[in-house]
XYZ file of C-alpha atoms in Angstrom:
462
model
C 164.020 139.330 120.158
C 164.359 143.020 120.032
C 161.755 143.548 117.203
C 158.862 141.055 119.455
C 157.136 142.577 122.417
C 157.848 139.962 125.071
C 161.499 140.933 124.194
C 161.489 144.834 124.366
C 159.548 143.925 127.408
C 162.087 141.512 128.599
C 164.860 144.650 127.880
C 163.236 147.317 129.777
C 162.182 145.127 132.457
C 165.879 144.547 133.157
C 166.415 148.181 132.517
C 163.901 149.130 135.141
C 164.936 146.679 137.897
C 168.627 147.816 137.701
C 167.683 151.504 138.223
C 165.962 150.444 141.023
C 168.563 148.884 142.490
C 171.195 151.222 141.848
C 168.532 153.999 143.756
C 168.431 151.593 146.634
C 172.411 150.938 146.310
C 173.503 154.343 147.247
C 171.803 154.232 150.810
C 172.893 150.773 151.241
C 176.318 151.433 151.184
C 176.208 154.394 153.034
C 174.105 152.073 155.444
C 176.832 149.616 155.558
C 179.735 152.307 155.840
C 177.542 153.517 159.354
C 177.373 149.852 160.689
C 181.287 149.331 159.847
C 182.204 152.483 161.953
C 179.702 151.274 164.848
C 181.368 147.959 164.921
C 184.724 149.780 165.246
C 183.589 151.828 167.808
C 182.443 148.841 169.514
C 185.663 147.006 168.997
C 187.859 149.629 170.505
C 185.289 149.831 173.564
C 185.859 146.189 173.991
C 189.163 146.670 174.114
C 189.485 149.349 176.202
C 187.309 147.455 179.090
C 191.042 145.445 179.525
C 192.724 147.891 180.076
C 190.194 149.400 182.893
C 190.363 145.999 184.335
C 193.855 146.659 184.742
C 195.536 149.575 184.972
C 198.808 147.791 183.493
C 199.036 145.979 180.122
C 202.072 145.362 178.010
C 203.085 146.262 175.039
C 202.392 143.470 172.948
C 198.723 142.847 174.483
C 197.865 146.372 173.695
C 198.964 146.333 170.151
C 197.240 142.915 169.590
C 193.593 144.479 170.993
C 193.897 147.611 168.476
C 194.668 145.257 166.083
C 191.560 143.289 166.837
C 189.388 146.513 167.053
C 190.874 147.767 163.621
C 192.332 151.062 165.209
C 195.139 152.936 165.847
C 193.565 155.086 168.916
C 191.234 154.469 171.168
C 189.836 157.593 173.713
C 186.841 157.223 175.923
C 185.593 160.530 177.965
C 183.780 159.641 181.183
C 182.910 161.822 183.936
C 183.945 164.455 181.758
C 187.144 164.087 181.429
C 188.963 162.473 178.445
C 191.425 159.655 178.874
C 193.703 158.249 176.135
C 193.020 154.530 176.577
C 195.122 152.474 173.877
C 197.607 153.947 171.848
C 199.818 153.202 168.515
C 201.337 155.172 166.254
C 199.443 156.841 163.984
C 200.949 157.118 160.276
C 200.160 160.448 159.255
C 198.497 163.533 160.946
C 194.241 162.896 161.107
C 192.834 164.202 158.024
C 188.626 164.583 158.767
C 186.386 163.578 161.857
C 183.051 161.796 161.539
C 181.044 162.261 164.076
C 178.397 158.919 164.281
C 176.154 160.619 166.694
C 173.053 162.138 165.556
C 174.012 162.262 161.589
C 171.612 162.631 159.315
C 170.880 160.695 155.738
C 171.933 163.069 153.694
C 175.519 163.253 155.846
C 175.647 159.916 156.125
C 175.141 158.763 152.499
C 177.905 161.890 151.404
C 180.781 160.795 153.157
C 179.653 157.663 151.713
C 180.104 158.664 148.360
C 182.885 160.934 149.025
C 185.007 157.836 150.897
C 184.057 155.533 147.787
C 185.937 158.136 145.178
C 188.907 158.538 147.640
C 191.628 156.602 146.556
C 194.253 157.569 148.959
C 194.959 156.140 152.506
C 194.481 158.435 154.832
C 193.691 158.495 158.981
C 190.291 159.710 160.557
C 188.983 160.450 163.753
C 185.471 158.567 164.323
C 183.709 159.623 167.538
C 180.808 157.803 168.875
C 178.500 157.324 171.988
C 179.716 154.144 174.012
C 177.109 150.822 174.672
C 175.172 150.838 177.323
C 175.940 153.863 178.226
C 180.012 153.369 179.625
C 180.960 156.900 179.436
C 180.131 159.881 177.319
C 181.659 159.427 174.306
C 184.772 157.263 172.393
C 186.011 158.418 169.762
C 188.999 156.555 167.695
C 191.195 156.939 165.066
C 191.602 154.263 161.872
C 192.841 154.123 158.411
C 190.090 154.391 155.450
C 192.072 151.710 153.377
C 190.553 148.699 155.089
C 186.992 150.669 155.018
C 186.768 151.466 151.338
C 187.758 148.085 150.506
C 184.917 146.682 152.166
C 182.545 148.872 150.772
C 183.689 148.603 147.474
C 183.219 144.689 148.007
C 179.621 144.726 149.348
C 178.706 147.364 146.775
C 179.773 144.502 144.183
C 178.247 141.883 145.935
C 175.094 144.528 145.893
C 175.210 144.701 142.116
C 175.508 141.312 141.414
C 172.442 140.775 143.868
C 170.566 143.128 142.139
C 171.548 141.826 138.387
C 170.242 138.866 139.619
C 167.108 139.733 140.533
C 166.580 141.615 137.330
C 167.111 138.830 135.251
C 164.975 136.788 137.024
C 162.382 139.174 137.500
C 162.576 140.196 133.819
C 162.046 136.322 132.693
C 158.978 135.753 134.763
C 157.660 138.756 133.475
C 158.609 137.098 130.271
C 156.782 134.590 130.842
C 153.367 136.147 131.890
C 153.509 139.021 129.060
C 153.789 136.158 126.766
C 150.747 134.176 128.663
C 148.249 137.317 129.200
C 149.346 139.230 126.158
C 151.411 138.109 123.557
C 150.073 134.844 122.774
C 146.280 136.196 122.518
C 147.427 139.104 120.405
C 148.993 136.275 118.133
C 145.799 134.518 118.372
C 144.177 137.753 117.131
C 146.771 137.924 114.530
C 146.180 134.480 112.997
C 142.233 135.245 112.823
C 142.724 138.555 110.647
C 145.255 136.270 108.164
C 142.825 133.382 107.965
C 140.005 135.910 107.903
C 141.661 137.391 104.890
C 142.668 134.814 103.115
C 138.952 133.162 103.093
C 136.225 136.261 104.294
C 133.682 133.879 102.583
C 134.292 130.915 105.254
C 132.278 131.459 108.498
C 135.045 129.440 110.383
C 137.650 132.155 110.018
C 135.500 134.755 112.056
C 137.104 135.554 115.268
C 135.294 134.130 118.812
C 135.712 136.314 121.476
C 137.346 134.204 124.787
C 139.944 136.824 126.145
C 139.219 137.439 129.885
C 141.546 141.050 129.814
C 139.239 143.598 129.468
C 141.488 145.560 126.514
C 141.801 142.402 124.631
C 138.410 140.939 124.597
C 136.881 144.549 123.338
C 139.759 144.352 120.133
C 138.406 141.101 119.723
C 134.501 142.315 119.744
C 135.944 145.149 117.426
C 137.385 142.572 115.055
C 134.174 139.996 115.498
C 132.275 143.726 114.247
C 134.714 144.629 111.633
C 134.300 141.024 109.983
C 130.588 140.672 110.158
C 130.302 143.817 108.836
C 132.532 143.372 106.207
C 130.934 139.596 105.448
C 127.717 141.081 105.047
C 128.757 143.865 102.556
C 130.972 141.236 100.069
C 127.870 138.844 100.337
C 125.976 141.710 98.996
C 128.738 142.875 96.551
C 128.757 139.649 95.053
C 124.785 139.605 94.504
C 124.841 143.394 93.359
C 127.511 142.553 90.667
C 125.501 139.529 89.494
C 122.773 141.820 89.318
C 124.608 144.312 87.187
C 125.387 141.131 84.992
C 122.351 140.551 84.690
C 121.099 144.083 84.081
C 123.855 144.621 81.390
C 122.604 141.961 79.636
C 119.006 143.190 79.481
C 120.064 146.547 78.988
C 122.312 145.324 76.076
C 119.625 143.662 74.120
C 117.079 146.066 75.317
C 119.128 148.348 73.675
C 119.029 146.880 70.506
C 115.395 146.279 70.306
C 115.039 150.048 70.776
C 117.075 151.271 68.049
C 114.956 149.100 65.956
C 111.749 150.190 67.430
C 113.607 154.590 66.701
C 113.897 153.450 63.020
C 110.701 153.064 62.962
C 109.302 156.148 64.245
C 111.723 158.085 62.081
C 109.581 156.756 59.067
C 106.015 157.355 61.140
C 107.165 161.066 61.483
C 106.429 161.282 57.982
C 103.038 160.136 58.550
C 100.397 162.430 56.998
C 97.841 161.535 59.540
C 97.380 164.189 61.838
C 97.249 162.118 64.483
C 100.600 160.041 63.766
C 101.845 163.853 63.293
C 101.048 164.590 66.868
C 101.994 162.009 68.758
C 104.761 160.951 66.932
C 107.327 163.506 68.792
C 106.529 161.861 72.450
C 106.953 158.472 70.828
C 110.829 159.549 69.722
C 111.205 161.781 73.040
C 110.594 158.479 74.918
C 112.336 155.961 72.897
C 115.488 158.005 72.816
C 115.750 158.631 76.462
C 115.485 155.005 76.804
C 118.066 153.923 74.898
C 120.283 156.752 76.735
C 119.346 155.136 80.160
C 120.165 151.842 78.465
C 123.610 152.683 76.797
C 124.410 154.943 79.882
C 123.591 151.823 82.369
C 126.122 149.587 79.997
C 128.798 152.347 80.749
C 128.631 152.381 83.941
C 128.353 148.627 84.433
C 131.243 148.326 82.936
C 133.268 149.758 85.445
C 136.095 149.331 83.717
C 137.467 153.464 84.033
C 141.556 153.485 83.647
C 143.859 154.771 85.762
C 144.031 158.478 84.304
C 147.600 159.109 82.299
C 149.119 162.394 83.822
C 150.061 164.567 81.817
C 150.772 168.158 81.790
C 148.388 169.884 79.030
C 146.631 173.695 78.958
C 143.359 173.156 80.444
C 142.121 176.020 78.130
C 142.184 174.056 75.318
C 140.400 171.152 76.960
C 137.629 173.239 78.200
C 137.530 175.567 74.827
C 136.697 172.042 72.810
C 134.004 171.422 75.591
C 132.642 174.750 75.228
C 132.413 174.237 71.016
C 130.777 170.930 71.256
C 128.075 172.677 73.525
C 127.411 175.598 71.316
C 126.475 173.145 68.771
C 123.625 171.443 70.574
C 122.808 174.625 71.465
C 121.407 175.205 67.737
C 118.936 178.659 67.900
C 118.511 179.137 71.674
C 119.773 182.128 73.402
C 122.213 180.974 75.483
C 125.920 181.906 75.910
C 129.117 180.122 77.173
C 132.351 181.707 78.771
C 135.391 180.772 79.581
C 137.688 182.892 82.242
C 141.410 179.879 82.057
C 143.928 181.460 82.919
C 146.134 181.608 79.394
C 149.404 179.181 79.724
C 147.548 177.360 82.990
C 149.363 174.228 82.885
C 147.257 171.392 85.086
C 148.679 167.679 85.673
C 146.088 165.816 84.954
C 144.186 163.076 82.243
C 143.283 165.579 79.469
C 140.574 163.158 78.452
C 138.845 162.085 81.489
C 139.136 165.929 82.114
C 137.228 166.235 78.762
C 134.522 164.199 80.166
C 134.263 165.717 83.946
C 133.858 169.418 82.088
C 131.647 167.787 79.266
C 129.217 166.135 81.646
C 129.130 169.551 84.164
C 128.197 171.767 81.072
C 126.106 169.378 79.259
C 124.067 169.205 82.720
C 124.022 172.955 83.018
C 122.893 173.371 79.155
C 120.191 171.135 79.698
C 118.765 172.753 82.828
C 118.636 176.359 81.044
C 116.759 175.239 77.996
C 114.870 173.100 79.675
C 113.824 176.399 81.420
C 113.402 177.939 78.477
C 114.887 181.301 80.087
C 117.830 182.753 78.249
C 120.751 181.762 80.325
C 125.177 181.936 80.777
C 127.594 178.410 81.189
C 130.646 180.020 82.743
C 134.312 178.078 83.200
C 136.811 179.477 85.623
C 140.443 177.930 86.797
C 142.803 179.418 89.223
C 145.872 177.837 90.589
C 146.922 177.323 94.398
C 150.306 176.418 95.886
C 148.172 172.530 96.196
C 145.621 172.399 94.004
C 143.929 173.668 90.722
C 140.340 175.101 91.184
C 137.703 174.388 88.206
C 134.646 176.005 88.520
C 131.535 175.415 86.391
C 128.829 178.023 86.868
C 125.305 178.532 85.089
C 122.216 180.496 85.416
C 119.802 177.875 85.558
C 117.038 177.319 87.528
C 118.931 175.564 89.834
C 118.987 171.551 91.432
C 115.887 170.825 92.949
C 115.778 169.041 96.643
C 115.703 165.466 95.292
C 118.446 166.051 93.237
C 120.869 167.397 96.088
C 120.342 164.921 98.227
C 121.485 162.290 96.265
C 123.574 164.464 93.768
C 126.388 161.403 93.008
C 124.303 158.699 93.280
C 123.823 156.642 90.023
C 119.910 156.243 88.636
C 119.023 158.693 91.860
C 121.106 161.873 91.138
C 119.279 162.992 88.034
C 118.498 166.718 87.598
C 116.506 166.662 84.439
C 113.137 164.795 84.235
C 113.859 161.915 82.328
C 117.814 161.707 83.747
C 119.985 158.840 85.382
C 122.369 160.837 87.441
C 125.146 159.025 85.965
C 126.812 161.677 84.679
C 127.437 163.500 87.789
C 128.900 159.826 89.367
C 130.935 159.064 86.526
C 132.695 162.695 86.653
C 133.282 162.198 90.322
C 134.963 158.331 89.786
C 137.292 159.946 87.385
C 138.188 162.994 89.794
C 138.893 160.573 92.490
C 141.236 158.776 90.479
C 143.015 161.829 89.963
C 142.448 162.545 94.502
C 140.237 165.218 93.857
C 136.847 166.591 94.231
C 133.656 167.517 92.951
C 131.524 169.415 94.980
C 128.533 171.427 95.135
C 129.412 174.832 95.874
C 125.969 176.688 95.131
C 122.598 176.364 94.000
C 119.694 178.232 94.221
C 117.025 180.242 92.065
C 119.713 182.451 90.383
C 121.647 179.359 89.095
C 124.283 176.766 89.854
C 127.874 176.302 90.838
C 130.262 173.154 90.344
C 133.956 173.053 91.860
C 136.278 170.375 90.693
C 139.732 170.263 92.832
C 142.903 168.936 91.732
C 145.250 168.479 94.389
C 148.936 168.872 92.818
C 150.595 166.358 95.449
C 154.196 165.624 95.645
C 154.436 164.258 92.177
C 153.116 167.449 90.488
C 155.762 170.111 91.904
C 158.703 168.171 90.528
């Protein structure tokens, strides 16, 4: 009950009501605590109307009206002059006077409060102006005993009104959350689970009916969100048996073409001049073709692990990156440098770190001779309180248009004539495993920079 929404609502709508009521008690009672004095005044008027009738009363006659009137004292000023009307002894001496006429609210509901915390009997003087107009004033004098008691009882019978109310206000409210809001929300509910547990089946999409305005445009939201989300695993589905497909020609596609590079390793010992010539553009293509083949298996594949943090020197990771390069480097003038911090200590995959630097250098190296300027392949690392900063910066000509725009994409990303662009999307897969970053920080004429970010997270400061 307390964990559902038509419960809390239940709760608070009790809450509510009784904090309403108690706001409405405290001028009640003082209400009623005005009406009981009035009446006494009244009372004692009444009686005193005997006792103008006839100038003599007994004893026991004028007992039994202050008795009836609830007083001890009754005094009535007319003609201004004040006259002692019915008498009794008084208990002990008078210890405040209320005067009824002309009090205001705030007066009025005081004393109220002030007689409700008194606990001890005591005598007052209550003055008042007479009905109809018999005189100037009365005024009389009573015990608070009788009073308080009363009060006390119709502020109880108040409360119990008021609880009342509450809880029957609270359940029809109940009631109608549970009509207008709860049960459509569950409705909602039930579509997202059956939604989820078949996407695939048209029947489990979500019909907007709700007539509250909040309601129906969640349930337009949701009706979106699914037919979106339909559409895109419809086309999921085909693009991965495409990529099945495409593996599969790309597999024995690549075959055929290692067969068909055999070959032109033996007809670049042709002596034909010819053969001689164009024997170079024959090997140029083939081999790009089976890289584009065996690079579109890789990715295909998409079958990258989780990376295995570990803590390793990233200078030794990028100084095995940097000797692999200088090989395929052969006789062109071009020179790598490395500015790691020494001891810098990253948490990462050392090997799918291997591969991010490789595949950022390898790009670089290929744009410079490509070029075929002299160029510089620079690696830098510094260390934040959250993250480790890579940077991978070159000299190269620098990423043309085409290239930036679609700088991650696979097959669209290239950068050298001839390139798939995978390189660049596999090295940002395996930094967002690790919830990193590769970005383009600059390119222009003057060369090219790459920054990788490692975010250390919670798990990397223990």
């Amino acid at each position: 009950m307390l964990n559902s929404l038509s419960g809390r609502f239940l709760i608070l709508t009790v809450i509510f009501v009784m904090l309403a009521e108690i706001l409405i008690f405290v001028p009640s009672v003082a209400r009623y605590r005005e009406d009981y004095l009035l009446l006494r005044l009244e009372r004692a008027q009444i009686a005193s109307l005997a006792l103008l009738a006839d100038d003599m009363i007994d004893m026991d006659l004028e007992e039994e009206l202050l008795q009836n009137a609830g007083v001890y004292n009754v005094v009535l000023r007319r003609d201004e002059m004040r006259q002692l009307i019915l008498s009794s002894p008084i208990p002990e001496p008078i210890s405040d006077t209320y005067d009824m006429r002309g009090a205001t609210a705030g007066v009025l509901i005081r004393d109220a409060m002030m007689q409700l915390l008194d606990q001890d009997a005591r005598v007052v003087r209550v003055i008042g102006a007479p009905v109809q107009e018999a005189g100037l004033l009365i005024e009389v004098t009573m015990g608070t005993q009788e009073l308080r008691a009363a009060m006390i009882d119709y502020g109880v019978r108040i409360l119990l009104l008021s609880a009342v109310i509450s809880v029957v206000t609270a359940f029809l409210l109940f009631l109608a959350v549970r009509a207008i809001l709860v049960r459509p929300i569950k409705g909602v509910v039930g579509y997202m689970q059956t939604y989820a547990a078949a996407p695939e089946d048209a029947r489990s999409v979500i019909t907007p009916r709700s007539g509250v305005t909040e309601l129906r445009e969640a349930e337009e939201a949701l009706l979106a969100l699914q037919t979106e989300l339909t559409a895109s695993l419809k086309q999921r589905e085909r693009l991965a048996q495409l990529g099945g497909a495409v593996a599969k020609v790309s597999h024995d596609l690549r075959n055929i073409l290692t067969s068909a590079q055999l070959f032109t390793d033996r007809i670049e010992g042709s002596e034909d001049p010819l053969v001689r010539r164009l024997a170079p553009k024959l090997v140029n293509s083939i081999t790009r073709a089976v890289n584009l083949c065996e690079g579109t298996l890789a990715f295909g594949k998409a079958e990258e692990p989780a990376p295995n943090l570990t803590r390793f020197p990233l200078g030794e990771v990028v100084g095995d990156v940097v000797a692999s390069e200088r090989l395929a480097v052969e006789d062109f003038d071009l020179s790598f440098a490395d500015d790691i911090p020494a001891g810098l200590m990253v948490r990462a995959d050392p090997e799918q770190m291997f591969r991010v630097v490789s595949n950022l250098v390898r790009n670089a190296r290929q744009a410079i001779v490509a070029s075929g300027q002299p160029g510089e392949i620079a690696v830098a690392a510094t260390e934040t309180d959250d993250a480790w900063m890579i940077t991978v910066r070159d000299t190269g000509p620098g990423l043309p248009p085409k290239a930036q725009e679609h700088l991650f994409t696979p097959f669209q990303g290239g950068i050298r004539k001839g390139g798939t662009g995978l390189g660049l999307a596999i090295s940002a897969e395996l930094v967002r495993g690790h919830g990193g970053s590769v970005a383009l920080s600059y390119t222009g004429c003057d060369g090219t920079s790459f920054e990788i970010c490692l975010p250390k997270g919670e798990v990397a400061r223990k």
